Amino acid sequence: MSGGPCPILSWRHIDVAEGGSILLHSISISVTRKRIWMHLKCLACEALARPVYLAAAHTPHIVDVELLQLGWHQDPDDLRARLQAKITAASSGLETAYDAIVLAYGLCGRSTEGLRAEKIPIVLPRAHDCITLLLGSRARYQGEFTDHPGTYWYARDYVERNRGGSVLSLGAETFEISRALYESLSLIH
């Protein structure tokens, strides 16, 4: 967290913070205090839009959320290059000075492997994929995977934002793929 000064305006009283300065002008007072919040850049997959916006709304920090197109994880090298370009731009400080970059991604086919920011930290959850994030932990993911192998997960953001075909769930891109799987498991006759 950056500890630099942050201007605060007060119209009715003077409030001097540690090392702060007071400037009196006809109707305004300018007081400088240490900043107690962070300015974060969040790069997130569209499949996690709702939970990311919910988390951003409930944090005391300022979070600039940028959603990246769903499905880019299917080409991990391409997703890695896109994420790295966004990280490089955000960490340059040219447009906005961020305290950290938060990635709402799992490993996603190793697409997050090797990502770097030169000047600020990157926060990345330890998760295999977005299902781990939606379930809340690696332990719960592993338990569900072990107890119910072959499960397709429905995620509202994923279904709503998919741009191709009739996606039924995470893991099944088309109805034909889902039907073939269920038929092979003798679940549909």
XYZ file of N, CA and C in Angstrom:
567
model
N 0.848 -1.171 0.000
C 0.000 0.000 0.000
C 0.890 1.229 0.000
N 0.561 2.143 -0.853
C 1.310 3.392 -0.939
C 0.946 4.281 0.245
N 1.923 4.913 0.836
C 1.657 5.760 1.989
C 1.751 7.234 1.660
N 1.645 7.579 0.407
C 1.756 8.970 -0.010
C 0.570 9.793 0.420
N 0.708 11.107 0.335
C -0.373 11.987 0.771
C -1.576 11.926 -0.174
N -2.721 12.164 0.388
C -3.970 12.188 -0.360
C -4.753 13.417 0.078
N -5.162 14.307 -0.819
C -5.862 15.515 -0.401
C -7.271 15.224 0.098
N -7.659 15.926 1.137
C -9.002 15.806 1.685
C -9.562 17.218 1.816
N -10.784 17.410 1.366
C -11.400 18.734 1.455
C -12.392 18.763 2.606
N -12.389 19.844 3.337
C -13.316 20.022 4.433
C -13.836 21.446 4.380
N -15.127 21.620 4.501
C -15.711 22.957 4.399
C -16.014 23.552 5.757
N -16.031 22.788 6.855
C -16.488 23.286 8.136
C -15.432 23.328 9.227
N -14.396 22.556 9.122
C -13.420 22.544 10.204
C -12.025 22.261 9.661
N -11.067 22.461 10.531
C -9.679 22.193 10.188
C -9.288 20.891 10.879
N -8.722 19.984 10.117
C -8.305 18.699 10.660
C -6.891 18.452 10.164
N -5.935 18.525 11.064
C -4.539 18.381 10.672
C -4.077 16.982 11.026
N -3.571 16.274 10.038
C -3.045 14.933 10.261
C -1.540 15.008 10.453
N -0.947 13.885 10.824
C 0.492 13.804 11.018
C 1.215 14.305 9.781
N 2.036 15.302 9.936
C 2.781 15.857 8.811
C 1.912 16.610 7.827
N 0.646 16.846 8.174
C -0.271 17.498 7.249
C -0.064 18.996 7.194
N -0.571 19.588 6.159
C -0.464 21.035 6.036
C -1.857 21.612 5.863
N -2.035 22.804 6.343
C -3.322 23.483 6.227
C -3.154 24.677 5.309
N -4.029 24.773 4.358
C -4.056 25.941 3.474
C -5.429 26.566 3.585
N -5.483 27.757 4.106
C -6.759 28.437 4.225
C -6.957 29.341 3.026
N -8.081 29.213 2.429
C -8.481 30.076 1.335
C -9.893 30.486 1.642
N -10.451 31.401 0.939
C -11.728 31.991 1.306
C -12.779 30.982 1.763
N -12.959 29.856 1.065
C -14.002 28.924 1.486
C -13.521 27.485 1.617
N -12.261 27.223 1.416
C -11.841 25.825 1.480
C -10.627 25.633 2.362
N -10.515 24.425 2.874
C -9.373 24.025 3.679
C -8.791 22.776 3.013
N -7.496 22.741 2.851
C -6.872 21.568 2.262
C -5.995 20.912 3.309
N -6.275 19.667 3.619
C -5.523 18.928 4.627
C -4.927 17.702 3.949
N -3.707 17.376 4.279
C -3.071 16.203 3.704
C -2.967 15.116 4.767
N -3.439 13.907 4.435
C -3.357 12.752 5.329
C -2.714 11.598 4.583
N -2.256 10.614 5.364
C -1.750 9.405 4.720
C -2.929 8.594 4.208
N -2.741 8.034 3.047
C -3.777 7.229 2.411
C -3.844 5.862 3.086
N -5.052 5.381 3.384
C -5.219 4.093 4.049
C -5.878 3.049 3.146
N -6.085 3.353 1.912
C -6.671 2.416 0.969
C -5.695 2.177 -0.176
N -5.950 1.120 -0.919
C -5.115 0.819 -2.075
C -5.914 1.045 -3.352
N -5.204 1.346 -4.405
C -5.798 1.465 -5.731
C -5.356 0.236 -6.514
N -6.319 -0.633 -6.831
C -6.026 -1.919 -7.446
C -6.552 -1.988 -8.865
N -5.842 -2.695 -9.703
C -6.307 -3.024 -11.053
C -6.649 -4.502 -11.024
N -7.872 -4.849 -11.387
C -8.290 -6.245 -11.430
C -8.527 -6.644 -12.874
N -7.780 -7.633 -13.333
C -7.980 -8.221 -14.655
C -8.708 -9.535 -14.426
N -9.901 -9.661 -15.007
C -10.744 -10.822 -14.720
C -11.347 -11.392 -15.988
N -11.559 -12.689 -15.951
C -12.281 -13.362 -17.030
C -13.771 -13.039 -16.891
N -14.436 -12.917 -18.010
C -15.885 -12.640 -17.986
C -16.665 -13.707 -17.224
N -16.139 -14.925 -17.140
C -16.833 -15.995 -16.417
C -16.966 -15.672 -14.931
N -16.175 -14.717 -14.447
C -16.190 -14.351 -13.027
C -16.709 -12.931 -12.793
N -17.433 -12.385 -13.735
C -17.869 -10.994 -13.643
C -18.630 -10.690 -12.352
N -19.651 -11.454 -12.039
C -20.457 -11.158 -10.858
C -19.656 -11.248 -9.555
N -18.940 -12.335 -9.307
C -18.178 -12.366 -8.049
C -17.099 -11.278 -7.965
N -16.494 -10.939 -9.090
C -15.459 -9.891 -9.079
C -16.082 -8.535 -8.767
N -17.187 -8.200 -9.413
C -17.841 -6.921 -9.128
C -18.384 -6.880 -7.695
N -18.867 -8.008 -7.194
C -19.340 -8.061 -5.810
C -18.187 -7.788 -4.838
N -17.049 -8.445 -5.068
C -15.882 -8.232 -4.206
C -15.407 -6.778 -4.289
N -15.381 -6.224 -5.485
C -14.946 -4.831 -5.656
C -15.885 -3.863 -4.937
N -17.168 -4.172 -4.935
C -18.142 -3.294 -4.280
C -18.024 -3.329 -2.758
N -17.529 -4.433 -2.217
C -17.470 -4.582 -0.760
C -16.107 -4.287 -0.142
N -15.116 -4.025 -0.945
C -13.799 -3.729 -0.395
C -13.664 -2.242 -0.088
N -12.854 -1.878 0.893
C -12.628 -0.454 1.154
C -11.671 0.172 0.132
N -11.093 -0.637 -0.720
C -10.118 -0.167 -1.691
C -10.800 0.261 -2.991
N -10.088 1.012 -3.784
C -10.592 1.402 -5.101
C -10.119 0.347 -6.090
N -11.058 -0.257 -6.803
C -10.718 -1.341 -7.719
C -11.218 -0.991 -9.118
N -10.285 -0.922 -10.055
C -10.633 -0.749 -11.461
C -10.692 -2.139 -12.085
N -11.901 -2.576 -12.427
C -12.100 -3.919 -12.976
C -12.082 -3.846 -14.494
N -11.340 -4.744 -15.099
C -11.338 -4.897 -16.549
C -11.602 -6.355 -16.864
N -12.724 -6.611 -17.545
C -13.076 -7.971 -17.928
C -12.438 -8.311 -19.267
N -11.849 -9.497 -19.327
C -11.273 -9.986 -20.575
C -12.184 -11.063 -21.138
N -12.193 -11.162 -22.438
C -13.139 -12.019 -23.139
C -13.055 -13.469 -22.686
N -14.217 -14.023 -22.512
C -14.380 -15.417 -22.155
C -13.823 -16.318 -23.257
N -13.219 -17.413 -22.885
C -12.776 -18.400 -23.853
C -11.327 -18.282 -24.285
N -10.653 -17.207 -23.886
C -9.255 -17.048 -24.299
C -8.357 -18.088 -23.649
N -8.835 -18.739 -22.593
C -8.046 -19.782 -21.937
C -7.832 -21.000 -22.841
N -8.607 -21.100 -23.907
C -8.450 -22.230 -24.831
C -7.145 -22.148 -25.613
N -6.549 -20.978 -25.656
C -5.214 -20.797 -26.242
C -4.361 -20.124 -25.166
N -3.775 -20.923 -24.257
C -3.055 -20.364 -23.110
C -1.945 -19.379 -23.482
N -1.226 -19.637 -24.573
C -0.157 -18.714 -24.963
C -0.718 -17.353 -25.349
N -1.841 -17.359 -26.055
C -2.486 -16.107 -26.447
C -3.001 -15.362 -25.212
N -3.667 -16.083 -24.298
C -4.169 -15.446 -23.079
C -3.011 -14.877 -22.264
N -1.915 -15.620 -22.143
C -0.742 -15.135 -21.404
C -0.221 -13.843 -22.015
N -0.124 -13.793 -23.340
C 0.361 -12.579 -24.012
C -0.588 -11.402 -23.777
N -1.886 -11.657 -23.838
C -2.864 -10.590 -23.594
C -2.794 -10.087 -22.148
N -2.716 -11.028 -21.205
C -2.602 -10.634 -19.799
C -1.313 -9.864 -19.545
N -0.203 -10.337 -20.112
C 1.069 -9.652 -19.902
C 1.025 -8.231 -20.442
N 0.385 -8.036 -21.595
C 0.259 -6.685 -22.164
C -0.557 -5.784 -21.234
N -1.635 -6.318 -20.666
C -2.476 -5.535 -19.742
C -1.709 -5.229 -18.452
N -0.961 -6.201 -17.962
C -0.163 -6.014 -16.741
C 0.914 -4.961 -16.971
N 1.601 -5.053 -18.091
C 2.656 -4.092 -18.413
C 2.092 -2.682 -18.482
N 0.943 -2.540 -19.134
C 0.314 -1.215 -19.242
C -0.103 -0.695 -17.863
N -0.707 -1.556 -17.048
C -1.180 -1.123 -15.729
C -0.034 -0.826 -14.776
N 1.067 -1.557 -14.895
C 2.172 -1.349 -13.959
C 3.112 -0.225 -14.382
N 2.913 0.299 -15.585
C 3.775 1.396 -16.045
C 3.500 2.685 -15.291
N 2.273 2.835 -14.771
C 1.917 4.034 -14.027
C 1.676 5.249 -14.906
N 1.643 5.057 -16.217
C 1.455 6.202 -17.109
C 0.054 6.780 -17.012
N -0.955 5.907 -16.936
C -2.330 6.397 -16.860
C -2.789 6.535 -15.414
N -2.595 5.491 -14.607
C -3.018 5.477 -13.220
C -1.953 4.753 -12.403
N -1.677 5.244 -11.220
C -0.712 4.585 -10.343
C -1.451 3.563 -9.477
N -1.222 2.294 -9.756
C -1.849 1.215 -8.988
C -0.887 0.711 -7.928
N -1.463 0.221 -6.823
C -0.663 -0.381 -5.761
C -0.413 -1.861 -6.026
N -1.312 -2.502 -6.764
C -1.160 -3.920 -7.095
C -2.107 -4.252 -8.241
N -1.799 -5.371 -8.886
C -2.668 -5.908 -9.929
C -3.224 -7.227 -9.416
N -4.545 -7.365 -9.438
C -5.212 -8.577 -8.983
C -5.712 -9.322 -10.214
N -5.358 -10.599 -10.329
C -5.823 -11.412 -11.444
C -6.923 -12.346 -10.957
N -8.085 -12.280 -11.564
C -9.174 -13.202 -11.264
C -9.131 -14.309 -12.315
N -8.087 -15.104 -12.193
C -7.831 -16.246 -13.073
C -7.210 -17.342 -12.219
N -7.409 -18.572 -12.644
C -6.650 -19.676 -12.081
C -5.456 -19.904 -12.991
N -4.954 -21.133 -12.980
C -3.855 -21.451 -13.896
C -4.326 -21.410 -15.348
N -5.554 -21.816 -15.584
C -6.181 -21.731 -16.913
C -5.242 -22.247 -18.014
N -4.873 -23.510 -17.916
C -4.010 -24.098 -18.931
C -2.598 -23.533 -18.894
N -2.169 -23.078 -17.745
C -0.844 -22.472 -17.521
C -0.724 -21.091 -18.164
N -1.844 -20.479 -18.457
C -1.806 -19.157 -19.100
C -1.314 -18.054 -18.171
N -1.353 -18.279 -16.871
C -0.880 -17.255 -15.937
C 0.568 -17.499 -15.497
N 1.144 -18.575 -15.981
C 2.519 -18.912 -15.614
C 3.504 -17.884 -16.178
N 4.368 -17.382 -15.329
C 5.431 -16.482 -15.767
C 5.046 -15.025 -15.938
N 3.828 -14.649 -15.574
C 3.431 -13.244 -15.707
C 4.209 -12.393 -14.708
N 4.585 -11.186 -15.129
C 5.404 -10.313 -14.287
C 4.981 -8.853 -14.431
N 5.117 -8.147 -13.318
C 4.953 -6.696 -13.324
C 6.255 -6.132 -12.775
N 6.753 -5.084 -13.383
C 8.064 -4.562 -12.985
C 8.047 -3.804 -11.669
N 7.008 -3.008 -11.427
C 7.059 -2.079 -10.295
C 6.086 -2.394 -9.162
N 5.079 -3.209 -9.417
C 4.055 -3.458 -8.395
C 3.762 -4.954 -8.305
N 3.218 -5.412 -7.173
C 2.923 -6.842 -7.028
C 1.729 -7.289 -7.858
N 1.761 -8.562 -8.224
C 0.618 -9.217 -8.862
C 0.031 -10.176 -7.833
N -1.273 -10.123 -7.648
C -1.967 -11.017 -6.732
C -2.728 -12.024 -7.587
N -2.409 -13.301 -7.400
C -3.001 -14.370 -8.199
C -3.454 -15.484 -7.267
N -4.725 -15.887 -7.342
C -5.182 -16.972 -6.453
C -4.526 -18.300 -6.839
N -4.338 -19.152 -5.865
C -3.826 -20.498 -6.132
C -5.021 -21.371 -6.484
N -5.303 -21.438 -7.771
C -6.479 -22.161 -8.240
C -6.200 -22.772 -9.600
N -6.775 -23.930 -9.831
C -6.614 -24.587 -11.118
C -7.334 -23.812 -12.221
N -8.577 -23.444 -11.939
C -9.387 -22.737 -12.932
C -10.480 -21.947 -12.220
N -11.388 -21.377 -12.999
C -12.424 -20.529 -12.398
C -13.392 -21.324 -11.527
N -13.542 -22.619 -11.776
C -14.432 -23.419 -10.934
C -13.893 -23.465 -9.506
N -12.581 -23.576 -9.355
C -11.976 -23.537 -8.022
C -12.348 -22.231 -7.329
N -12.283 -21.133 -8.054
C -12.622 -19.831 -7.477
C -14.104 -19.758 -7.123
N -14.956 -20.281 -7.991
C -16.396 -20.243 -7.731
C -16.781 -21.148 -6.559
N -16.083 -22.279 -6.388
C -16.363 -23.191 -5.276
C -15.762 -22.700 -3.961
N -14.758 -21.816 -4.044
C -14.229 -21.205 -2.844
C -12.910 -21.736 -2.331
N -12.480 -22.919 -2.763
C -11.193 -23.438 -2.300
C -10.748 -24.616 -3.158
N -9.438 -24.873 -3.096
C -8.887 -26.027 -3.811
C -9.393 -27.323 -3.182
N -9.557 -27.336 -1.867
C -10.028 -28.539 -1.186
C -11.454 -28.894 -1.629
N -12.309 -27.903 -1.703
C -13.689 -28.175 -2.142
C -13.708 -28.611 -3.599
N -12.887 -27.964 -4.428
C -12.784 -28.360 -5.839
C -12.353 -29.814 -5.941
N -11.299 -30.183 -5.212
C -10.790 -31.554 -5.271
C -11.839 -32.543 -4.785
N -12.558 -32.190 -3.723
C -13.615 -33.064 -3.219
C -14.714 -33.283 -4.244
N -15.149 -32.225 -4.886
C -16.190 -32.351 -5.917
C -15.682 -33.145 -7.119
N -14.441 -32.885 -7.506
C -13.845 -33.587 -8.643
C -13.731 -35.085 -8.345
N -13.333 -35.430 -7.131
C -13.188 -36.831 -6.736
C -14.544 -37.510 -6.601
N -15.483 -36.839 -5.937
C -16.797 -37.430 -5.675
C -17.703 -37.466 -6.897
N -17.519 -36.534 -7.824
C -18.411 -36.420 -8.984
C -17.615 -36.152 -10.256
N -16.780 -37.096 -10.678
C -15.974 -36.852 -11.888
C -16.867 -36.662 -13.111
N -16.419 -35.843 -14.029
C -17.177 -35.608 -15.258
C -18.274 -34.575 -15.113
N -18.358 -33.912 -13.965
C -19.396 -32.898 -13.747
C -19.115 -31.668 -14.601
N -20.159 -31.178 -15.251
C -20.074 -29.902 -15.946
C -20.661 -28.849 -15.030
N -19.978 -27.747 -14.915
C -20.384 -26.706 -13.989
C -21.090 -25.583 -14.731
N -22.249 -25.192 -14.198
C -22.980 -24.067 -14.757
C -22.557 -22.789 -14.036
N -22.137 -21.813 -14.780
C -21.807 -20.507 -14.211
C -22.559 -19.470 -15.038
N -23.397 -18.722 -14.377
C -24.270 -17.782 -15.078
C -23.505 -16.821 -15.987
N -22.414 -16.249 -15.486
C -21.635 -15.318 -16.301
C -21.085 -16.001 -17.547
N -20.674 -17.234 -17.416
C -20.127 -17.982 -18.550
C -21.206 -18.211 -19.613
N -22.367 -18.645 -19.159
C -23.466 -18.922 -20.093
C -23.946 -17.643 -20.764
N -24.102 -16.564 -20.000
C -24.602 -15.312 -20.556
C -23.633 -14.652 -21.524
N -22.352 -14.801 -21.288
C -21.366 -14.060 -22.076
C -20.728 -14.875 -23.193
N -21.090 -16.129 -23.316
C -20.501 -16.947 -24.373
C -20.933 -16.429 -25.736
N -19.991 -16.331 -26.637
C -20.265 -15.770 -27.956
C -20.418 -16.826 -29.045
N -20.273 -18.090 -28.700
C -20.332 -19.111 -29.742
C -21.181 -20.290 -29.334
N -22.025 -20.756 -30.234
C -22.802 -21.965 -29.998
C -23.750 -21.854 -28.826
N -24.233 -23.015 -28.409
C -25.142 -23.053 -27.270
C -24.428 -23.719 -26.108
N -23.684 -22.945 -25.381
C -22.934 -23.490 -24.262
C -23.901 -23.897 -23.170
N -23.736 -25.111 -22.723
C -24.588 -25.609 -21.658
C -23.954 -25.428 -20.297
N -22.641 -25.444 -20.255
C -21.945 -25.335 -18.977
C -20.462 -25.202 -19.230
N -19.710 -24.963 -18.171
C -18.260 -24.941 -18.292
C -17.802 -26.352 -18.582
N -17.064 -26.529 -19.632
C -16.573 -27.843 -19.994
C -17.275 -28.412 -21.203
N -18.447 -27.944 -21.537
C -19.169 -28.450 -22.697
C -19.459 -27.278 -23.627
N -18.852 -27.270 -24.782
C -19.006 -26.140 -25.689
C -20.276 -26.200 -26.528
N -20.791 -27.382 -26.797
C -22.002 -27.474 -27.606
C -22.915 -28.560 -27.063
N -24.145 -28.529 -27.493
C -25.104 -29.551 -27.112
C -24.635 -30.922 -27.600
N -24.074 -30.980 -28.799
C -23.622 -32.259 -29.365
C -22.539 -32.898 -28.502
N -21.593 -32.071 -28.000
C -20.540 -32.604 -27.134
C -21.147 -33.138 -25.839
N -22.073 -32.407 -25.254
C -22.717 -32.857 -24.017
C -23.495 -34.135 -24.247
N -24.249 -34.186 -25.316
C -25.053 -35.383 -25.611
C -24.157 -36.602 -25.816
N -23.069 -36.439 -26.570
C -22.155 -37.551 -26.807
C -21.571 -38.061 -25.489
N -21.224 -37.150 -24.603
C -20.684 -37.550 -23.310
C -21.720 -38.329 -22.514
N -22.927 -37.791 -22.418
C -23.959 -38.464 -21.638
C -24.331 -39.815 -22.249
N -24.375 -39.906 -23.564
C -24.655 -41.186 -24.211
C -23.550 -42.190 -23.925
N -22.304 -41.722 -23.944
C -21.187 -42.643 -23.680
C -21.220 -43.142 -22.236
N -21.806 -42.375 -21.352
C -21.926 -42.788 -19.964
C -23.243 -43.525 -19.700
N -23.994 -43.778 -20.762
C -25.294 -44.467 -20.699
C -26.302 -43.729 -19.839
N -26.233 -42.401 -19.858
C -27.180 -41.615 -19.098
C -28.388 -41.213 -19.945
N -28.245 -41.267 -21.269
C -29.357 -40.981 -22.179
C -29.466 -42.147 -23.138
N -30.669 -42.648 -23.344
C -30.871 -43.771 -24.284
C -31.789 -43.350 -25.412
